[in-house]
Short mmCIF file of C-alpha atoms in Angstrom, two decimals:
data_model
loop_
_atom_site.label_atom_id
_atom_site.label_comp_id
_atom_site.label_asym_id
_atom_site.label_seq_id
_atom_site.Cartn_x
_atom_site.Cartn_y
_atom_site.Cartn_z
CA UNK O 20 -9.33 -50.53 11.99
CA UNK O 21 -6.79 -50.04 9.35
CA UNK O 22 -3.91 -47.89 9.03
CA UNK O 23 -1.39 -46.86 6.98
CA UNK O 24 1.40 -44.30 7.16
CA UNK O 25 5.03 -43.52 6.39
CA UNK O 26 7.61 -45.58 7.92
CA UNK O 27 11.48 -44.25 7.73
CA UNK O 28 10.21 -43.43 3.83
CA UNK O 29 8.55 -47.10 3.27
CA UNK O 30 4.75 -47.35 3.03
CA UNK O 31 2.83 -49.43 5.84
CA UNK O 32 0.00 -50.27 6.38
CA UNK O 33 -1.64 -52.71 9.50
CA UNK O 34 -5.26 -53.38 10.79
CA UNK O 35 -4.90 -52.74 14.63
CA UNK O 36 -7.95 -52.03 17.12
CA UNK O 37 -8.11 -48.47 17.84
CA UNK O 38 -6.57 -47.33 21.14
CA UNK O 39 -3.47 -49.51 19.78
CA UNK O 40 -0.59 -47.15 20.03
CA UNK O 41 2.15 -45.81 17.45
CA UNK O 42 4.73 -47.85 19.49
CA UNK O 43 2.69 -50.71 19.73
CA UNK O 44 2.17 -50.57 16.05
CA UNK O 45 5.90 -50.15 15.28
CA UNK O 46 7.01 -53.17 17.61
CA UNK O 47 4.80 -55.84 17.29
CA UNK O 48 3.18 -55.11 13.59
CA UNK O 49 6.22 -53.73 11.82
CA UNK O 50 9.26 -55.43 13.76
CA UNK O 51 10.96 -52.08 14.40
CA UNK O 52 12.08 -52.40 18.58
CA UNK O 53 14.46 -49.70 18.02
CA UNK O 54 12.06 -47.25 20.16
CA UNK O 55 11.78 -48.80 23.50
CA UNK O 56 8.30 -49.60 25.87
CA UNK O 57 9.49 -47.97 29.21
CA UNK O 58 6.84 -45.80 31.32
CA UNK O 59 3.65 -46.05 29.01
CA UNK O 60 3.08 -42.69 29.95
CA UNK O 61 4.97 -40.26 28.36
CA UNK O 62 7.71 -39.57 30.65
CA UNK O 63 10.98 -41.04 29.92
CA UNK O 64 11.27 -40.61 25.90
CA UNK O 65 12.78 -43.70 25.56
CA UNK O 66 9.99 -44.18 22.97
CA UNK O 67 10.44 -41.09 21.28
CA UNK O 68 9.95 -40.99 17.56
CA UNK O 69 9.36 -38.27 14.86
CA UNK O 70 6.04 -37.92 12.73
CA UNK O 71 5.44 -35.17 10.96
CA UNK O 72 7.93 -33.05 11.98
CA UNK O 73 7.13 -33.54 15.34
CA UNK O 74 9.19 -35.72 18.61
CA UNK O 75 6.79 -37.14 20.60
CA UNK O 76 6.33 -40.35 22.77
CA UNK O 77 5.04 -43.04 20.46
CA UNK O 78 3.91 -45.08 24.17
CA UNK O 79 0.94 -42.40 24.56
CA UNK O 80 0.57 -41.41 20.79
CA UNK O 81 -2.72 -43.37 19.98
CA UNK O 82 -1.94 -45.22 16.19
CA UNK O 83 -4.58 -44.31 13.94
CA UNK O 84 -3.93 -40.49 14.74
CA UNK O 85 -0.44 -41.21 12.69
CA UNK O 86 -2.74 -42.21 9.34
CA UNK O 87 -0.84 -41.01 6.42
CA UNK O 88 1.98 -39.54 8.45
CA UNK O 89 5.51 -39.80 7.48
CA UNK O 90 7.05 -41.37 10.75
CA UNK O 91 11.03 -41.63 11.38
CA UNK O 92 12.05 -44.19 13.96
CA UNK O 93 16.00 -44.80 15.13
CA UNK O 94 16.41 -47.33 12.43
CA UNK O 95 15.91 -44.41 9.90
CA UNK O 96 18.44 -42.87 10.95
CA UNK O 97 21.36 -44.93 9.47
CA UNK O 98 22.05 -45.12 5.90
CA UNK O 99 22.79 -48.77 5.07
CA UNK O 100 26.06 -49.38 7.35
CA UNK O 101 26.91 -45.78 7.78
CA UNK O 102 26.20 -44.34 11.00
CA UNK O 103 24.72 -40.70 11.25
CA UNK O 104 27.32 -38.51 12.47
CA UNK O 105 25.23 -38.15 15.52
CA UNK O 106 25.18 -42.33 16.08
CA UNK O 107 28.64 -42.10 15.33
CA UNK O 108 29.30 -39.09 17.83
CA UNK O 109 27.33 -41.31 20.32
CA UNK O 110 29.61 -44.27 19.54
CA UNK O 111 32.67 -41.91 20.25
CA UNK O 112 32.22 -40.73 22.98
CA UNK O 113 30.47 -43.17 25.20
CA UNK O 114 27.44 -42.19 24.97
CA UNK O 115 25.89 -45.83 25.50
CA UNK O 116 25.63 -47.43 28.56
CA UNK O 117 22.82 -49.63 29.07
CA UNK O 118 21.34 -48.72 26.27
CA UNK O 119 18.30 -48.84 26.67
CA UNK O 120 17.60 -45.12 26.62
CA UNK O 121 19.49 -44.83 23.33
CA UNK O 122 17.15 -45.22 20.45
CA UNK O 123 14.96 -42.09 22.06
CA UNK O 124 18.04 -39.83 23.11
CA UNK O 125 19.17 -40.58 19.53
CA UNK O 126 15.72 -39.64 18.08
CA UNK O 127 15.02 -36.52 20.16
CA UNK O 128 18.52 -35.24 19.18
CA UNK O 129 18.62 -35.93 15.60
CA UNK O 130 15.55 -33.56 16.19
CA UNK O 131 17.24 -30.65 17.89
CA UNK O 132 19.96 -30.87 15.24
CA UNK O 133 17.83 -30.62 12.20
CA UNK O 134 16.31 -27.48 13.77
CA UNK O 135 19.38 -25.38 14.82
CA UNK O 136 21.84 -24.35 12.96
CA UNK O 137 24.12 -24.06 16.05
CA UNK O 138 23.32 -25.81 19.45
CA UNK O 139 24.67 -24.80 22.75
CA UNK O 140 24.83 -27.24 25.24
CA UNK O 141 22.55 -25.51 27.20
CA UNK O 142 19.46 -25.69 24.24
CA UNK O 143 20.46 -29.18 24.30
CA UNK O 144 20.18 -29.74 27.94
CA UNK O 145 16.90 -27.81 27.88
CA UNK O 146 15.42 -30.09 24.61
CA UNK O 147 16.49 -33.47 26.12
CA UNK O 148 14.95 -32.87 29.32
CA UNK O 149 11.99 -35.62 28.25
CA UNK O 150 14.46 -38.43 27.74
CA UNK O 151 15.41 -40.14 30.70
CA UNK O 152 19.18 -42.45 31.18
CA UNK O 153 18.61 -44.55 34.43
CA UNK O 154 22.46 -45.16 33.71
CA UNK O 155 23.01 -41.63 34.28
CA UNK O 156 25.15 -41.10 31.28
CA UNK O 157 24.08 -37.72 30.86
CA UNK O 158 27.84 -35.83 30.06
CA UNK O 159 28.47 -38.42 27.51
CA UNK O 160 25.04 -37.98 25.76
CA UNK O 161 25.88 -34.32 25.76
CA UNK O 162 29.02 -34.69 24.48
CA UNK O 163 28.16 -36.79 21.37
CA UNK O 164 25.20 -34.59 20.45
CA UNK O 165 27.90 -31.10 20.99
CA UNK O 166 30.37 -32.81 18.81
CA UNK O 167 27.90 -33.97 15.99
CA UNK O 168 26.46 -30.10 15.84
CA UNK O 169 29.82 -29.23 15.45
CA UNK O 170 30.86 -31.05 12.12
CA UNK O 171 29.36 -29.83 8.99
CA UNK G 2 -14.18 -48.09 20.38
CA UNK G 3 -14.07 -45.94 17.11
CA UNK G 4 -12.44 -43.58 15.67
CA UNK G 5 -13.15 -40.39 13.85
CA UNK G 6 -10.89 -37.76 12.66
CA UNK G 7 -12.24 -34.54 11.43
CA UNK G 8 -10.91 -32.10 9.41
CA UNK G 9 -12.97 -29.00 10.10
CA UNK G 10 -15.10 -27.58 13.40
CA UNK G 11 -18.25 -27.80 11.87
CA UNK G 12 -17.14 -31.81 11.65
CA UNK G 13 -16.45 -32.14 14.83
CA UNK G 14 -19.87 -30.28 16.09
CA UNK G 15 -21.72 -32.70 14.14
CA UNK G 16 -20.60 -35.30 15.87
CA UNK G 17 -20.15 -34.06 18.99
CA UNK G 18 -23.61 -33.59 18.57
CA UNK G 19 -24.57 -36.89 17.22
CA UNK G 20 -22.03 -38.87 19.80
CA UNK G 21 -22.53 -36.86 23.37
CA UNK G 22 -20.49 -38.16 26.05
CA UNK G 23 -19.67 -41.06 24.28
CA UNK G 24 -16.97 -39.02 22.77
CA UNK G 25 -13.38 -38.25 23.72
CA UNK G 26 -11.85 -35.24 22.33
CA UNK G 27 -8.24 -36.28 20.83
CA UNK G 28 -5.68 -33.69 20.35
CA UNK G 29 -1.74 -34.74 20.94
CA UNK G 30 -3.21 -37.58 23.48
CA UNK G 31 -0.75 -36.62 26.15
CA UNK G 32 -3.13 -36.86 28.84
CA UNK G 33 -6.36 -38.79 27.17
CA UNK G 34 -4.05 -41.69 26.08
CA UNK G 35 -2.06 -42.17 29.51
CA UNK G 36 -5.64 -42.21 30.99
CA UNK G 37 -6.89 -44.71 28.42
CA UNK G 38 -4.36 -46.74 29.05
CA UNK G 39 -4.66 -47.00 32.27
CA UNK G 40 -8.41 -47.33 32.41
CA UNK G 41 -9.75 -44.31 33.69
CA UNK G 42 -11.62 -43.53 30.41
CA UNK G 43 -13.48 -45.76 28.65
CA UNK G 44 -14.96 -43.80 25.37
CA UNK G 45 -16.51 -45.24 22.73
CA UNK G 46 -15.28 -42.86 20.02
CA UNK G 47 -11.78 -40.64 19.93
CA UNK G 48 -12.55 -38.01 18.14
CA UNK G 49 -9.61 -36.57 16.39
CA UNK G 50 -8.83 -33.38 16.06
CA UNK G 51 -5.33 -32.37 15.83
CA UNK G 52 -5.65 -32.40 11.91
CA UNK G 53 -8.18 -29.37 12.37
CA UNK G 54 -6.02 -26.62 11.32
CA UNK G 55 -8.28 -23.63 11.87
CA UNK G 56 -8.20 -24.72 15.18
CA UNK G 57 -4.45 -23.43 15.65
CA UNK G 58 -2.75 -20.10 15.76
CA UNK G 59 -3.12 -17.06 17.83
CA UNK G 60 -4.94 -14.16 16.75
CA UNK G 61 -5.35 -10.27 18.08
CA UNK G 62 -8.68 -9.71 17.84
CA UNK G 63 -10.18 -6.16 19.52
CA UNK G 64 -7.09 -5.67 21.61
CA UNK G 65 -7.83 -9.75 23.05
CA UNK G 66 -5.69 -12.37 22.17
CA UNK G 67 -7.58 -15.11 21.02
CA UNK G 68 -5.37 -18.87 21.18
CA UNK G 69 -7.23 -21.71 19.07
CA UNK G 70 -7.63 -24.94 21.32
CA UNK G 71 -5.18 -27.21 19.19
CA UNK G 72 -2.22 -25.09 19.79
CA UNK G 73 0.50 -26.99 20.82
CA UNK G 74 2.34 -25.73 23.68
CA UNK G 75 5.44 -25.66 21.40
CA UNK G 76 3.76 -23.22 19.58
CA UNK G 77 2.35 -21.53 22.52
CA UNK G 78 5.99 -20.90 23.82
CA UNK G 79 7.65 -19.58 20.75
CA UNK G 80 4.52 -17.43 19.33
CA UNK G 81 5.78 -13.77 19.22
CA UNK G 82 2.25 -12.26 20.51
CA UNK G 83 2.49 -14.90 23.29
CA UNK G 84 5.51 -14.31 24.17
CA UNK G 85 4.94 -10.20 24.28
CA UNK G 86 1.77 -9.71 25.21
CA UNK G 87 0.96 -13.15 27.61
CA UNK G 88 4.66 -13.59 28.78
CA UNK G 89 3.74 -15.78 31.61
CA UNK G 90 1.08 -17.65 29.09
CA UNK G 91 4.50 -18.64 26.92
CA UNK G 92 6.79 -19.58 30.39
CA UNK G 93 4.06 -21.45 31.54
CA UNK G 94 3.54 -23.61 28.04
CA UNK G 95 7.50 -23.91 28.11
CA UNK G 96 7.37 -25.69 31.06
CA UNK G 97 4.62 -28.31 30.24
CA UNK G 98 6.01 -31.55 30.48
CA UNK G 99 8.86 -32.35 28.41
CA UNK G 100 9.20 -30.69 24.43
CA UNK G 101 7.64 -34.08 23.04
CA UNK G 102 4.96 -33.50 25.23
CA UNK G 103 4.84 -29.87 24.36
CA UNK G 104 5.21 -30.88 20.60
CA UNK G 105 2.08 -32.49 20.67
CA UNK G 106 -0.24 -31.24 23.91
CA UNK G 107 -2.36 -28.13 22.90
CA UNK G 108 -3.47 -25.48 25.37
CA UNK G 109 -7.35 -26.84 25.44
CA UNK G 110 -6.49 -29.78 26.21
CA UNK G 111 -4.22 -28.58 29.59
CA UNK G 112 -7.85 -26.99 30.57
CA UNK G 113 -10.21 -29.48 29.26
CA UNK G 114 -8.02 -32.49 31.26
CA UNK G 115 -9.09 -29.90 34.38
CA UNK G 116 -5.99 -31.01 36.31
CA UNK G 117 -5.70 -29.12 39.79
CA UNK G 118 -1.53 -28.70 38.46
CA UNK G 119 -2.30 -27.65 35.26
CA UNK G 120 0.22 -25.11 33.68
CA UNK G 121 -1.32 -23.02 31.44
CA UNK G 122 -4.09 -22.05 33.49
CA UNK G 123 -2.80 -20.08 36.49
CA UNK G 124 -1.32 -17.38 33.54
CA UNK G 125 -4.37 -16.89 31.86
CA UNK G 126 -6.28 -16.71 34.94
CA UNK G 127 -4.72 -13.17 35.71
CA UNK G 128 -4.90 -12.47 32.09
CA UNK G 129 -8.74 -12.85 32.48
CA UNK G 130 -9.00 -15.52 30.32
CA UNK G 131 -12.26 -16.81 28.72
CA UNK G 132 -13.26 -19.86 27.07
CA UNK G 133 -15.24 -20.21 24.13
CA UNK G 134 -17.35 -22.75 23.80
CA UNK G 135 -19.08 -23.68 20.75
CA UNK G 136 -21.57 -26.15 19.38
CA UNK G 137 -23.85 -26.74 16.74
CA UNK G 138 -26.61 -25.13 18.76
CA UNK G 139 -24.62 -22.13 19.13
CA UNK G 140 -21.60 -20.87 21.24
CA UNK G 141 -20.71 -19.04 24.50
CA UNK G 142 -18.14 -17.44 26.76
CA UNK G 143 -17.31 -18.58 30.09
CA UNK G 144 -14.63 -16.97 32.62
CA UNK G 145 -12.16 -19.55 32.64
CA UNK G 146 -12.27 -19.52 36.88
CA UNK G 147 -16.26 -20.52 36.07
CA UNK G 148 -15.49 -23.30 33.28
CA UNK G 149 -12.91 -25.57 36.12
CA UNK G 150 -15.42 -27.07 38.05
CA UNK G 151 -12.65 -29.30 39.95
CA UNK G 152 -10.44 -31.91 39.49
CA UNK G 153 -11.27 -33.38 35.74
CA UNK G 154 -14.26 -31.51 35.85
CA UNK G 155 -14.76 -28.84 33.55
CA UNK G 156 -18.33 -26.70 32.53
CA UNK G 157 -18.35 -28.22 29.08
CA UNK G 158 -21.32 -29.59 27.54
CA UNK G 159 -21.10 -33.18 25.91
CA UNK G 160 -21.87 -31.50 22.90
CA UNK G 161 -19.80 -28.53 23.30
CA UNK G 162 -16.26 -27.80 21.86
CA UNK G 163 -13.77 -25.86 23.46
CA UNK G 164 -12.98 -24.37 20.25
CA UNK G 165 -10.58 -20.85 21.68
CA UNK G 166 -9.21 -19.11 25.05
CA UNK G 167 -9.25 -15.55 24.58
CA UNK G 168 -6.79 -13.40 26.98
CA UNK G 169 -6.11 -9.74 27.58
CA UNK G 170 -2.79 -8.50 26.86
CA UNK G 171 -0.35 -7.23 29.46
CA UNK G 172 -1.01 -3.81 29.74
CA UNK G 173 1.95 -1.24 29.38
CA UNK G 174 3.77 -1.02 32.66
CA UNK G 175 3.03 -4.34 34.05
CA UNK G 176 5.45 -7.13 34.68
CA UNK G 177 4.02 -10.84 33.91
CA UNK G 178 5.91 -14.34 35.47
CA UNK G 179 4.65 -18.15 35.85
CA UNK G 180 7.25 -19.59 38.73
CA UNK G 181 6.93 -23.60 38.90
CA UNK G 182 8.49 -25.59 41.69
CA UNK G 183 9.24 -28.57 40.71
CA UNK G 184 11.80 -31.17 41.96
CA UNK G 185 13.93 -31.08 38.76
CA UNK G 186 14.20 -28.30 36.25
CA UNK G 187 12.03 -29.99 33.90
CA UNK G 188 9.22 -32.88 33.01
CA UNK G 189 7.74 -32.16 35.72
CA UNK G 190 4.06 -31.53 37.51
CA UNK G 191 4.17 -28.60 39.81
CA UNK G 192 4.57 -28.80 43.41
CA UNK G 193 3.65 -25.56 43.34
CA UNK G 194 2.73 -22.88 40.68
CA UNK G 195 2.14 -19.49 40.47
CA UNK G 196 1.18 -16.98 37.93
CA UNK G 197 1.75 -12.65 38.75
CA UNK G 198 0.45 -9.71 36.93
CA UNK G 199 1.37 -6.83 38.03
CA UNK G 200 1.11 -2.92 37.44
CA UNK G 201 3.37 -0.22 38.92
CA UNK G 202 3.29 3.25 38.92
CA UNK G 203 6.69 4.35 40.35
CA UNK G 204 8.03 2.25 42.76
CA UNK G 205 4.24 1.52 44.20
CA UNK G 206 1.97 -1.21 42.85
CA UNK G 207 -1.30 -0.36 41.47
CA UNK G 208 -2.84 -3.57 40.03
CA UNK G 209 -2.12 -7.32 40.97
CA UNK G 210 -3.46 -10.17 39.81
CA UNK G 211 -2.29 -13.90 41.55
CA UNK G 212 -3.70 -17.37 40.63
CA UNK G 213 -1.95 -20.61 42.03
CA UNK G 214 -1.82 -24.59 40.78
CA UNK G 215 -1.48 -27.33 42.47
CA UNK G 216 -3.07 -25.79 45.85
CA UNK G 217 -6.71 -27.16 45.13
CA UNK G 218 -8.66 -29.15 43.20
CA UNK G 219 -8.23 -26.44 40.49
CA UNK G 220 -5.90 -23.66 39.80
CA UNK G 221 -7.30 -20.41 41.95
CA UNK G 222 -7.31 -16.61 41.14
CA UNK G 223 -6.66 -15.19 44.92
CA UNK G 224 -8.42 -11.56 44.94
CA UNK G 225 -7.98 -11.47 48.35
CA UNK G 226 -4.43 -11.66 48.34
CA UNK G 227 -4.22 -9.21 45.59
CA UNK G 228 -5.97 -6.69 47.74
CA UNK G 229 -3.51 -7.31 50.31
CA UNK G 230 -0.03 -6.24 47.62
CA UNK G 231 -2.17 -3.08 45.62
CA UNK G 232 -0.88 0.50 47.30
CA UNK G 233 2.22 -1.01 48.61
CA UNK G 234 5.66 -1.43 47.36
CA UNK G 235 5.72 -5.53 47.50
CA UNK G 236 7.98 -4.74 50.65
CA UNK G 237 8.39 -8.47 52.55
CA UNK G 238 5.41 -7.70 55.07
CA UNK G 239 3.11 -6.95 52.12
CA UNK G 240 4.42 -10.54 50.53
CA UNK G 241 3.47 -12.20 54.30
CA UNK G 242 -0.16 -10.60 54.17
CA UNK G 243 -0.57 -11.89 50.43
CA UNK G 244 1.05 -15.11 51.56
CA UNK G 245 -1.34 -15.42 54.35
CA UNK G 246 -4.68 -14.57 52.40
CA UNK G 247 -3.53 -17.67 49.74
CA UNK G 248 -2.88 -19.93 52.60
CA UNK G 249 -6.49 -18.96 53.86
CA UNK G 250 -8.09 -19.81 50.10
CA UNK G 251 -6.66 -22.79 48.99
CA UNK G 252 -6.30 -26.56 50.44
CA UNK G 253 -3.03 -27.75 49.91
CA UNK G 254 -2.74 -31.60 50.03
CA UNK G 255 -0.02 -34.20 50.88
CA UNK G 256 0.64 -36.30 47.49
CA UNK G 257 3.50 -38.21 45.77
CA UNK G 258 5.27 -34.78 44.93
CA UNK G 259 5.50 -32.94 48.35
CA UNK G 260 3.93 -32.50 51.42
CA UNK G 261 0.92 -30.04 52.11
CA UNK G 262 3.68 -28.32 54.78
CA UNK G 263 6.15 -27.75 51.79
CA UNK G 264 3.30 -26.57 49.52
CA UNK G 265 1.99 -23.68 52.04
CA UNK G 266 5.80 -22.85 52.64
CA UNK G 267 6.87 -22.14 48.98
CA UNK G 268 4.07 -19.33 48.95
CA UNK G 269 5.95 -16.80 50.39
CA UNK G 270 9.04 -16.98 48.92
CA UNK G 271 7.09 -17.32 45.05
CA UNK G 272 5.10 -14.11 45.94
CA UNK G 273 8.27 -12.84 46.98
CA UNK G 274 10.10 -13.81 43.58
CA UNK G 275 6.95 -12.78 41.23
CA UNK G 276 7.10 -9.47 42.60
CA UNK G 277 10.36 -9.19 42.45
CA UNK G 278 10.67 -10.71 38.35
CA UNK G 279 7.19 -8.40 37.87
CA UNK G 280 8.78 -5.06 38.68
CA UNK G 281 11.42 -5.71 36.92
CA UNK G 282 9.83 -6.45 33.70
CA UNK G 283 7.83 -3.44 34.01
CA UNK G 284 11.11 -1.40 33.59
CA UNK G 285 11.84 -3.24 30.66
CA UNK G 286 14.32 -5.47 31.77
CA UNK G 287 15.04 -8.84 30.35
CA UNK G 288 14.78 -11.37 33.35
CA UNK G 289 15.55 -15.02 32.27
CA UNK G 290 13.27 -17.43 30.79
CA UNK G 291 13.03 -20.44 33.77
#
């Protein structure tokens, strides 16, 4: 069944069988791995991406409900070359281990920064509490996503 | 398998009515698409229906609160009316998984997915909560405690739409809480939940109402237990009795999350803590958000 939506502000559009998910859809149709498979079931964000406004786990978000959506994944989050300042806060301080939990921790906090004006490190801890690091970085993820809130 | 989005309630009654059980009702997906993809469902349609906007938003209606069935939980949590006149309703829905599960998961689907540690359901249990359920042949009310049948078992008619919840508001002088145990303070599926309303007049308690997750196949109200709290002062051999009459109406079970021991031990200590966060609320003090 075809689909087409919004992807990081380009126009998409794929024929997938329904029950395909939005991650499946971004991978393997549109060649954007950025947001990673982990759990397939919605617990570890690692998947997380943004449509319409909204974070959610792409792993358990069935595709077609995304038609004509405007979807942001982590490779919309750079402009060209230039890291966001949150990337760049990320880069900073250390944020990346692995790495693989990166592209969603990335997502879900571009997210919390768009919506607050200020962001305690407590609202942060709270909002982030759907993306998993098996690395355990969590201080360092913290850090980066305190220090980006902080510069204008 | 198909699918169908609709844009309107009268949409998705038709073809409820033309598709039956063949359809699956898709909100946000967080539990229909986990199932799907791990074949437990098999439906030939998903029937989409998060685009259905009159479907969303709370509304006071005659001194009820009435919650549309595509509410997201997000939305549940922050809503002002929510969070003043169901305050355990909006700690419950703030607690729901993670916030992109709570971005996207609506409040009929936590009931229509019927699961025995469902969040939202144990708070509008003692908020006398009812479902309405509407189809093209006409609607209905159920009690909520009538419409859980068990675990993902629910009173709804293949044709049938769980289109609202309505709720009664906390009354003046009452103190609401939803406590969760869980093993982390987040993403989680309760070990244990419970949900307290509670009236005082003075120091004494004159109305209690109780309902627990995760304790049987579906979330309980516990009149029994409720009897045992009303006329006292929630002193701790009034929490034991109340304790006691819970442990005699529900069936914990040993699972992945905890043992059936650990489950019947947390009552006393989250009657303990409800009445304590209740009373305290009644006064019109702030206690913490969990």
């Amino acid at each position: 069944m075809e689909l087409s939506f919004t992807v990081n502000g380009t126009k998409v559009a794929v024929d997938v069988p329904v029950g395909t998910t939005l991650l499946q859809v971004l991978r393997d149709e549109l060649g954007l791995t950025g947001a990673k498979e982990v759990c397939t079931e919605g617990e570890c964000g690692a998947c997380t991406v943004i449509v319409d406004g909204r974070p959610l786990d792409a792993c358990i978000y069935a595709a077609h409900a995304a038609e004509g959506a405007a979807v942001t994944t982590v490779e919309g989050l750079a402009d060209g070359d230039r890291l966001s300042s949150l990337q760049a806060a990320f880069v900073e301080a250390g944020s990346v281990q692995c790495g693989f939990c990166t592209p969603g921790f990335l997502v879900m906090a571009t997210h919390i920064l768009s919506t607050h004006e200020e962001v305690s490190e407590d609202r942060i801890r709270r909002d982030l509490v759907g993306n998993l690091c098996r690395c355990t970085g969590y201080a360092q993820i913290v850090d980066a996503v305190l220090a980006a809130g902080r510069r204008p | 398998m198909d699918f169908r989005r609709a844009e309107t309630t009268d949409e998705i009654l038709s073809l409820l009515s033309e598709l039956g059980p063949d359809a699956a009702i898709l909100a946000g997906g967080t539990d229909l698409m986990v199932q799907y993809l791990r074949g437990e469902v098999a439906p030939r349609v998903l029937l989409h229906i998060e685009g259905v906007s009159e479907l969303r938003g709370v509304r006071l209606v005659d001194d009820v609160l009435e919650i549309g069935t595509a509410t997201t939980h997000r939305d549940v949590g922050s809503d002002h009316q929510i969070r003043t006149h169901l305050p355990g309703l909006a700690e419950a829905a703030r607690q729901v998984g993670g916030f992109q599960t709570q971005a996207v998961g609506t409040v009929g689907g936590n009931i229509c997915n019927a699961s025995p540690a469902a969040d939202t359901v144990p708070p509008l249990l003692v908020a006398d909560a009812e479902a309405l359920l509407v189809s093209s042949r006409g609607s209905r009310v159920v009690p909520l405690g009538r419409f859980l049948l068990g675990r993902r078992r629910t009173g709804r008619r293949p044709d049938e739409l769980l289109a609202a919840i309505r709720a009664r508001p906390l009354p003046s002088g009452s103190g609401e809480t939803y406590l969760k145990v869980g093993r982390r303070g987040g993403m989680e599926v309760a070990i244990v939940g419970l949900a307290a309303r509670v009236g005082f007049s003075g120091e004494t308690i004159t109305d209690v109402r109780l309902a627990v997750c995760s304790m049987a196949p579906t979330p309980l109200r516990l009149p029994e237990a409720e009897q045992t709290l009303v006329g006292t002062r929630g002193e701790p051999e009034a929490v034991a009795a109340a304790a006691a009459a819970i442990l005699e109406a529900t069936e914990p079970i040993d699972d992945a999350r905890a043992t059936a021991a650990y489950r019947r031990r947390l009552v006393e200590p989250l009657v303990g803590e409800a009445m304590r966060i209740c009373r305290r609320r009644a006064r019109g003090e702030e206690v913490a958000w969990n």
